[in-house]
Amino acid sequence: QVQLVESGGGLVQPGGSLRLSCEASGRTGSDYAIGWFRQAPGKERDFVAAIRWPIGNTFYAASVKGRFTISRDNAKNTAYLQMNSLKPEDTAVYYCAAAVGDGRYDSWGQGTQVTVSS
């Protein structure tokens, strides 16, 4: 089982930046992934980005590629999502999730609100 602890989120103006953090603990082993997802009210949950241990492969949704960067701190088993050039359409609750091996994302953080508004 994997436990996740999130931090970050907040209110920013368009063009601003935020960094989200997600620390994984528990029985992650050495082969797992942390992904970021977001959901706006009345909308489907969307994939944002992911990073895999142990290689460090990264994946991005087209809507955020070039603006968001996912990275990791291996010693802390933590993934970060650096969000730059934020747009109002980025407003959503952001969740991190963990998948062990090639399994589904079945462990989720509590979510954090990101609001981009003037």
mmCIF file of C-alpha atoms in Angstrom:
data_model
loop_
_atom_site.group_PDB
_atom_site.id
_atom_site.type_symbol
_atom_site.label_atom_id
_atom_site.label_comp_id
_atom_site.label_asym_id
_atom_site.label_seq_id
_atom_site.Cartn_x
_atom_site.Cartn_y
_atom_site.Cartn_z
ATOM 1 C CA GLN A 1 0.000 0.000 0.000
ATOM 2 C CA VAL A 2 1.122 3.516 -0.806
ATOM 3 C CA GLN A 3 0.356 6.607 1.230
ATOM 4 C CA LEU A 4 0.570 10.090 -0.255
ATOM 5 C CA VAL A 5 1.058 13.476 1.373
ATOM 6 C CA GLU A 6 0.456 16.557 -0.748
ATOM 7 C CA SER A 7 1.316 20.188 -0.296
ATOM 8 C CA GLY A 8 0.966 23.328 -2.370
ATOM 9 C CA GLY A 9 -1.860 24.909 -4.238
ATOM 10 C CA GLY A 10 -3.382 28.319 -3.794
ATOM 11 C CA LEU A 11 -4.637 31.393 -5.594
ATOM 12 C CA VAL A 12 -2.459 32.927 -8.300
ATOM 13 C CA GLN A 13 -2.914 35.441 -11.076
ATOM 14 C CA PRO A 14 -2.754 34.441 -14.729
ATOM 15 C CA GLY A 15 0.862 34.035 -15.744
ATOM 16 C CA GLY A 16 1.892 33.124 -12.215
ATOM 17 C CA SER A 17 3.516 29.978 -10.876
ATOM 18 C CA LEU A 18 2.946 27.335 -8.226
ATOM 19 C CA ARG A 19 4.785 24.204 -7.185
ATOM 20 C CA LEU A 20 2.943 21.161 -5.888
ATOM 21 C CA SER A 21 4.597 18.374 -3.915
ATOM 22 C CA CYS A 22 3.587 14.758 -3.382
ATOM 23 C CA GLU A 23 5.499 12.436 -1.076
ATOM 24 C CA ALA A 24 4.958 8.706 -1.353
ATOM 25 C CA SER A 25 5.514 6.293 1.509
ATOM 26 C CA GLY A 26 4.646 2.732 2.394
ATOM 27 C CA ARG A 27 5.204 -0.294 0.215
ATOM 28 C CA THR A 28 6.134 1.474 -2.981
ATOM 29 C CA GLY A 29 9.054 -0.782 -3.758
ATOM 30 C CA SER A 30 11.385 0.483 -6.445
ATOM 31 C CA ASP A 31 9.019 0.300 -9.416
ATOM 32 C CA TYR A 32 6.172 2.774 -9.158
ATOM 33 C CA ALA A 33 4.817 5.963 -10.637
ATOM 34 C CA ILE A 34 3.403 9.192 -9.298
ATOM 35 C CA GLY A 35 0.919 10.987 -11.487
ATOM 36 C CA TRP A 36 -0.837 14.314 -11.258
ATOM 37 C CA PHE A 37 -4.484 14.670 -12.197
ATOM 38 C CA ARG A 38 -6.908 17.557 -12.032
ATOM 39 C CA GLN A 39 -10.646 17.980 -11.931
ATOM 40 C CA ALA A 40 -12.695 21.127 -12.349
ATOM 41 C CA PRO A 41 -16.318 21.280 -11.129
ATOM 42 C CA GLY A 42 -18.610 19.485 -13.546
ATOM 43 C CA LYS A 43 -15.684 18.157 -15.566
ATOM 44 C CA GLU A 44 -14.008 14.802 -15.978
ATOM 45 C CA ARG A 45 -10.786 14.090 -14.174
ATOM 46 C CA ASP A 46 -7.866 14.766 -16.510
ATOM 47 C CA PHE A 47 -4.354 13.437 -16.565
ATOM 48 C CA VAL A 48 -1.707 16.147 -16.175
ATOM 49 C CA ALA A 49 1.732 14.561 -15.815
ATOM 50 C CA ALA A 50 3.506 11.516 -14.428
ATOM 51 C CA ILE A 51 6.962 10.326 -13.513
ATOM 52 C CA ARG A 52 8.129 6.750 -13.051
ATOM 53 C CA TRP A 53 10.666 5.172 -10.715
ATOM 54 C CA PRO A 54 13.368 3.981 -11.071
ATOM 55 C CA ILE A 55 14.180 5.305 -14.561
ATOM 56 C CA GLY A 56 12.540 8.723 -14.282
ATOM 57 C CA ASN A 57 10.430 8.681 -17.432
ATOM 58 C CA THR A 58 8.069 11.633 -17.667
ATOM 59 C CA PHE A 59 4.752 12.113 -19.433
ATOM 60 C CA TYR A 60 2.655 15.230 -20.003
ATOM 61 C CA ALA A 61 -0.775 16.117 -21.221
ATOM 62 C CA ALA A 62 -0.673 18.258 -24.340
ATOM 63 C CA SER A 63 -2.489 21.067 -22.545
ATOM 64 C CA VAL A 64 0.365 21.586 -20.073
ATOM 65 C CA LYS A 65 3.432 20.538 -22.026
ATOM 66 C CA GLY A 66 5.961 23.345 -22.116
ATOM 67 C CA ARG A 67 4.415 25.064 -19.090
ATOM 68 C CA PHE A 68 4.467 22.379 -16.390
ATOM 69 C CA THR A 69 7.442 20.307 -15.305
ATOM 70 C CA ILE A 70 7.324 17.144 -13.223
ATOM 71 C CA SER A 71 10.420 16.144 -11.296
ATOM 72 C CA ARG A 72 11.460 13.919 -8.411
ATOM 73 C CA ASP A 73 13.606 13.727 -5.315
ATOM 74 C CA ASN A 74 14.629 10.099 -5.116
ATOM 75 C CA ALA A 75 15.807 10.244 -1.514
ATOM 76 C CA LYS A 76 12.427 11.584 -0.401
ATOM 77 C CA ASN A 77 10.266 9.555 -2.794
ATOM 78 C CA THR A 78 8.667 12.851 -3.704
ATOM 79 C CA ALA A 79 7.347 14.178 -6.980
ATOM 80 C CA TYR A 80 6.971 17.863 -7.746
ATOM 81 C CA LEU A 81 4.821 19.636 -10.271
ATOM 82 C CA GLN A 82 6.181 23.045 -11.205
ATOM 83 C CA MET A 83 3.425 25.014 -12.892
ATOM 84 C CA ASN A 84 4.396 28.124 -14.831
ATOM 85 C CA SER A 85 2.461 30.478 -17.094
ATOM 86 C CA LEU A 86 -0.756 29.486 -15.388
ATOM 87 C CA LYS A 87 -4.032 30.133 -17.161
ATOM 88 C CA PRO A 88 -7.586 30.430 -15.812
ATOM 89 C CA GLU A 89 -8.390 27.103 -17.469
ATOM 90 C CA ASP A 90 -5.812 25.463 -15.198
ATOM 91 C CA THR A 91 -8.145 26.102 -12.265
ATOM 92 C CA ALA A 92 -9.025 22.758 -10.692
ATOM 93 C CA VAL A 93 -8.485 20.489 -7.742
ATOM 94 C CA TYR A 94 -5.151 18.788 -8.308
ATOM 95 C CA TYR A 95 -4.574 15.257 -7.055
ATOM 96 C CA CYS A 96 -1.497 13.115 -6.947
ATOM 97 C CA ALA A 97 -1.804 9.375 -7.298
ATOM 98 C CA ALA A 98 0.484 6.361 -7.131
ATOM 99 C CA ALA A 99 0.639 3.201 -9.175
ATOM 100 C CA VAL A 100 2.798 0.220 -8.239
ATOM 101 C CA GLY A 101 4.480 -1.514 -11.130
ATOM 102 C CA ASP A 102 2.197 -1.317 -14.141
ATOM 103 C CA GLY A 103 -0.957 -1.295 -12.047
ATOM 104 C CA ARG A 104 -3.681 1.279 -11.870
ATOM 105 C CA TYR A 105 -3.507 4.509 -9.920
ATOM 106 C CA ASP A 106 -5.217 3.230 -6.791
ATOM 107 C CA SER A 107 -3.666 5.416 -4.090
ATOM 108 C CA TRP A 108 -4.634 9.074 -4.031
ATOM 109 C CA GLY A 109 -3.756 12.192 -2.141
ATOM 110 C CA GLN A 110 -6.312 14.497 -0.594
ATOM 111 C CA GLY A 111 -6.223 17.034 -3.400
ATOM 112 C CA THR A 112 -5.286 20.684 -3.383
ATOM 113 C CA GLN A 113 -7.115 23.605 -4.947
ATOM 114 C CA VAL A 114 -5.381 25.633 -7.622
ATOM 115 C CA THR A 115 -7.211 28.787 -8.637
ATOM 116 C CA VAL A 116 -5.936 31.036 -11.408
ATOM 117 C CA SER A 117 -7.826 34.300 -11.464
ATOM 118 C CA SER A 118 -7.363 38.032 -11.738
#
